[in-house]
Amino acid sequence: MKQSITIGSAELSNPVLTASGTFGYGLEFQEFFDVGRLGAICTKGLSLEPRLGNRPTRIAETPAGMLNAIGLANVGVEAFCTEKLPKLQDQGVTVVANIFASTTKDFVAIAERLARESGVLALELNVSCPNVSEGGIEFGKNPNMCAELTAATKAATDTPIWVKMSPEAPSIIAVAQACEDAGAEAITAINTIRGMRIDIAKRQPVLARGMGGFSGPSLKPVALRIVYELAASIGIPIIAIGGISTTEDALEFLFAGASAIQVGTASFIDPLAAHHVRVGIENYCEAHQLNASDLIGLAQAAKK
Ligand SMILES: Cc1cc2nc3c(=O)[nH]c(=O)nc-3n(C[C@H](O)[C@H](O)[C@H](O)COP(=O)(O)O)c2cc1C
């Protein structure tokens, strides 16, 4: 059965991607399986300049999840284009570049740099960062700010723009609709939710930054609810993220209305997690004589 999926103007060989920040630059996982067989990988978030990120402690475990305050450490867009992207292309890996900045101008500059390369399928905007030009409000919390950012990056490149929703927006639906109106080709959802842990012996937060992004299996019901609501509210495809570890998890999100899914924290537990989910969906499609695209939105009330 056919596994290919259409996301706006992009065609993916199958609906399984890996989530930004949980799969390095893709190359690190080649020793475990052929990463080129995934629908795509989303790179670690890329900034205009290289970043070392926060000081340790940067991660902490929680029951069925984790907290991270890595601080968006990355090699910077220039080193990505010259050192990582050519190797990914050689190895036949489909690449989505996840990008972030604290001003619209820097988002645009990163988009322009990536536009000079071939072989980037889409740009995924991480909008869970403060906009320093607007007093530090996160782009992703404000529909107008997110729409303006979407339009500005879209104008800078022919590469499709996907916008990654912050679950902390007062109305994710309003933000997603504004991004759709501004020309986004897809919405990805969701990024982490802020959480924390306290070390009771030291009587202080475990993470050096105090708080961090909460991810992993315990995020799944929240992410699923958001994806289900978004699917009923917007016209562009949704790529679901949040606690997906197994084929069954992925099927829930596809039935909720996602056109594709991203495997995140699960890759830290099993580096083959995304591979297993891809094969699992393929097997499910064979067993039920359905194409992958037939799975999208089967659980939406309107389709019953
Ligand atoms: C260690 C770590 C680093 C992350 N870095 C990024 C990043 O650079 N950009 C981004 O958009 N999301 C980043 N995320 C968020 C994930 O891509 C994903 O949205 C989130 O973890 C929820 O999915 P999961 O529960 O499957 O991990 C990161 C997550 C983790 C755990």
Coordinates of N, CA, C and O and ligand atoms in Angstrom, one line a residue, residues 18-22 42-46 58-59 66-70 72-74 98-100 124-128 164-165 188-193 213-220 223 241-245 262-268, ligand 1:
T18 N 11.5 12.6 12.5 CA 12.0 12.7 13.9 C 11.9 14.2 14.3 O 12.0 15.1 13.5
A19 N 11.8 14.4 15.7 CA 11.6 15.7 16.2 C 12.9 16.5 16.5 O 13.9 15.9 16.9
S20 N 12.8 17.7 16.2 CA 14.0 18.6 16.4 C 14.6 18.5 17.8 O 13.8 18.4 18.8
G21 N 15.9 18.4 17.9 CA 16.6 18.3 19.2 C 16.7 17.0 19.8 O 17.4 16.8 20.8
T22 N 16.0 16.0 19.2 CA 16.0 14.6 19.8 C 16.7 13.7 18.8 O 16.8 12.5 19.1
C42 N 13.9 16.3 11.3 CA 14.0 17.7 11.6 C 15.3 18.0 12.4 O 15.6 17.3 13.4
T43 N 16.1 18.9 11.9 CA 17.4 19.1 12.5 C 17.2 19.7 13.9 O 16.2 20.3 14.2
K44 N 18.3 19.6 14.7 CA 18.4 20.4 15.9 C 18.1 21.9 15.5 O 18.5 22.3 14.4
G45 N 17.5 22.7 16.4 CA 17.2 24.1 16.0 C 18.4 24.8 15.6 O 19.4 24.8 16.3
L46 N 18.4 25.5 14.5 CA 19.5 26.3 13.9 C 19.3 27.7 14.2 O 18.3 28.3 13.9
R58 N 21.4 20.2 32.6 CA 20.5 20.6 31.5 C 19.4 19.7 31.2 O 18.4 20.0 30.5
I59 N 19.5 18.5 31.8 CA 18.3 17.5 31.6 C 18.0 16.8 32.9 O 18.9 16.7 33.8
M66 N 10.8 13.6 30.4 CA 12.0 14.3 30.8 C 11.9 15.8 30.7 O 10.9 16.3 30.1
L67 N 12.8 16.5 31.4 CA 12.9 17.9 31.3 C 14.2 18.3 30.6 O 15.2 17.7 30.9
N68 N 14.2 19.3 29.7 CA 15.4 19.7 29.2 C 15.5 21.3 29.2 O 14.5 21.9 28.9
A69 N 16.7 21.7 29.5 CA 17.0 23.2 29.4 C 18.4 23.2 28.7 O 19.3 23.8 29.2
I70 N 18.4 22.6 27.5 CA 19.7 22.6 26.7 C 20.1 24.0 26.3 O 21.2 24.3 26.2
L72 N 19.1 25.4 23.4 CA 19.2 25.5 22.0 C 20.7 25.6 21.4 O 21.0 26.3 20.5
A73 N 21.6 24.8 22.1 CA 22.9 24.6 21.6 C 22.9 24.1 20.2 O 22.1 23.2 19.9
N74 N 23.7 24.7 19.3 CA 23.8 24.2 17.9 C 24.9 24.8 17.2 O 25.6 25.8 17.6
N98 N 14.9 23.0 11.3 CA 14.2 23.7 12.4 C 15.0 24.9 12.7 O 16.2 24.8 12.9
I99 N 14.4 26.1 12.7 CA 15.2 27.3 12.9 C 14.5 28.2 14.0 O 13.3 28.1 14.2
F100 N 15.4 29.0 14.6 CA 14.9 29.9 15.7 C 15.7 31.1 15.8 O 16.9 31.1 15.4
E124 N 11.0 24.5 9.5 CA 10.1 24.5 10.6 C 10.5 25.6 11.6 O 11.6 25.6 12.1
L125 N 9.6 26.6 11.8 CA 9.9 27.7 12.7 C 9.6 27.3 14.1 O 8.4 27.0 14.4
N126 N 10.6 27.4 14.9 CA 10.4 27.2 16.4 C 10.0 28.6 17.0 O 10.9 29.4 17.1
V127 N 8.8 28.7 17.3 CA 8.3 30.0 17.7 C 8.1 30.1 19.2 O 7.6 31.1 19.7
S128 N 8.7 29.1 19.9 CA 8.7 29.1 21.4 C 9.9 29.9 22.0 O 10.5 29.5 22.9
K164 N 5.8 25.6 14.2 CA 5.7 24.7 15.3 C 5.0 25.4 16.5 O 5.6 26.3 17.1
M165 N 3.9 24.9 16.9 CA 3.1 25.5 17.9 C 3.6 25.3 19.3 O 4.1 24.2 19.7
T188 N 3.1 22.3 12.8 CA 3.6 21.2 13.6 C 3.2 21.4 15.1 O 3.3 22.6 15.5
A189 N 2.8 20.4 15.8 CA 2.3 20.6 17.1 C 2.5 19.3 17.9 O 2.1 18.2 17.4
I190 N 3.2 19.3 19.1 CA 3.5 20.5 19.9 C 4.9 20.5 20.3 O 5.6 19.5 20.3
N191 N 5.4 21.7 20.7 CA 6.7 21.8 21.4 C 6.5 21.4 22.9 O 5.4 21.1 23.3
T192 N 7.5 21.5 23.6 CA 7.5 21.1 25.0 C 6.7 22.1 25.9 O 6.4 23.2 25.5
I193 N 6.2 21.6 27.1 CA 5.5 22.5 28.0 C 6.5 22.7 29.2 O 7.2 21.8 29.6
G213 N 11.9 22.3 29.4 CA 10.8 21.8 28.5 C 10.5 20.4 28.9 O 11.4 19.5 28.9
F214 N 9.2 20.1 29.1 CA 8.8 18.8 29.5 C 8.3 18.0 28.3 O 7.5 18.5 27.5
S215 N 8.8 16.8 28.1 CA 8.5 16.0 26.9 C 8.4 14.5 27.3 O 8.7 14.1 28.4
G216 N 8.0 13.7 26.3 CA 8.0 12.3 26.6 C 6.6 11.7 26.6 O 5.6 12.5 26.5
P217 N 6.4 10.4 26.9 CA 5.1 9.7 26.9 C 4.0 10.4 27.6 O 2.9 10.4 27.2
S218 N 4.4 11.1 28.8 CA 3.3 11.7 29.6 C 2.7 12.9 28.9 O 1.7 13.4 29.3
L219 N 3.4 13.4 27.9 CA 2.9 14.6 27.1 C 1.8 14.2 26.1 O 1.0 15.0 25.6
K220 N 1.7 12.9 25.8 CA 0.9 12.5 24.7 C -0.6 12.9 24.8 O -1.1 13.4 23.8
A223 N -0.9 16.5 23.8 CA -0.6 16.8 22.4 C -1.8 16.2 21.5 O -2.1 16.9 20.5
I241 N 3.4 15.9 17.2 CA 4.6 15.6 18.0 C 4.1 15.6 19.5 O 3.4 16.5 19.8
G242 N 4.6 14.7 20.2 CA 4.4 14.8 21.7 C 4.1 13.4 22.2 O 3.0 12.8 22.1
G243 N 5.2 12.8 22.8 CA 5.1 11.5 23.5 C 4.9 10.3 22.6 O 4.5 9.2 23.0
I244 N 5.2 10.4 21.3 CA 5.0 9.3 20.4 C 6.2 8.3 20.5 O 7.3 8.7 20.2
S245 N 5.9 7.1 21.0 CA 7.0 6.1 21.1 C 6.7 4.9 20.3 O 7.7 4.1 20.0
Q262 N 6.0 13.1 14.3 CA 7.4 13.1 14.6 C 7.7 12.4 15.9 O 7.0 12.5 16.9
V263 N 8.7 11.5 15.9 CA 9.2 10.8 17.1 C 10.2 11.6 17.8 O 11.2 12.0 17.1
G264 N 10.1 11.9 19.1 CA 11.0 12.8 19.8 C 11.8 12.1 20.9 O 12.7 11.2 20.6
T265 N 11.4 12.3 22.1 CA 12.1 11.8 23.3 C 12.3 10.3 23.2 O 13.3 9.7 23.7
A266 N 11.4 9.6 22.5 CA 11.5 8.1 22.4 C 12.8 7.7 21.8 O 13.3 6.6 22.1
S267 N 13.4 8.5 20.9 CA 14.7 8.1 20.3 C 15.9 8.0 21.3 O 16.9 7.4 21.1
F268 N 15.7 8.7 22.5 CA 16.7 8.6 23.5 C 16.7 7.3 24.2 O 17.7 6.8 24.7
Ligands
LIG1 C1 16.5 17.5 24.4 C2 15.5 18.2 23.6 C3 15.9 19.2 22.7 C4 14.9 19.8 21.9 N1 15.3 20.8 21.1 C5 14.4 21.4 20.3 C6 14.8 22.4 19.3 O1 16.0 22.7 19.1 N2 13.8 23.0 18.5 C7 12.5 22.6 18.6 O2 11.6 23.2 17.9 N3 12.1 21.7 19.5 C8 13.0 21.1 20.3 N4 12.6 20.1 21.2 C9 11.1 19.7 21.3 C10 10.8 18.4 20.5 O3 11.1 18.6 19.1 C11 9.4 18.0 20.7 O4 8.5 19.0 20.2 C12 9.0 17.7 22.1 O5 10.1 17.1 22.8 C13 7.7 16.9 22.3 O6 7.9 15.6 21.6 P1 8.3 14.3 22.4 O7 7.4 14.2 23.6 O8 8.1 13.2 21.5 O9 9.7 14.4 22.8 C14 13.5 19.4 22.0 C15 13.2 18.4 22.9 C16 14.1 17.8 23.7 C17 13.7 16.6 24.6

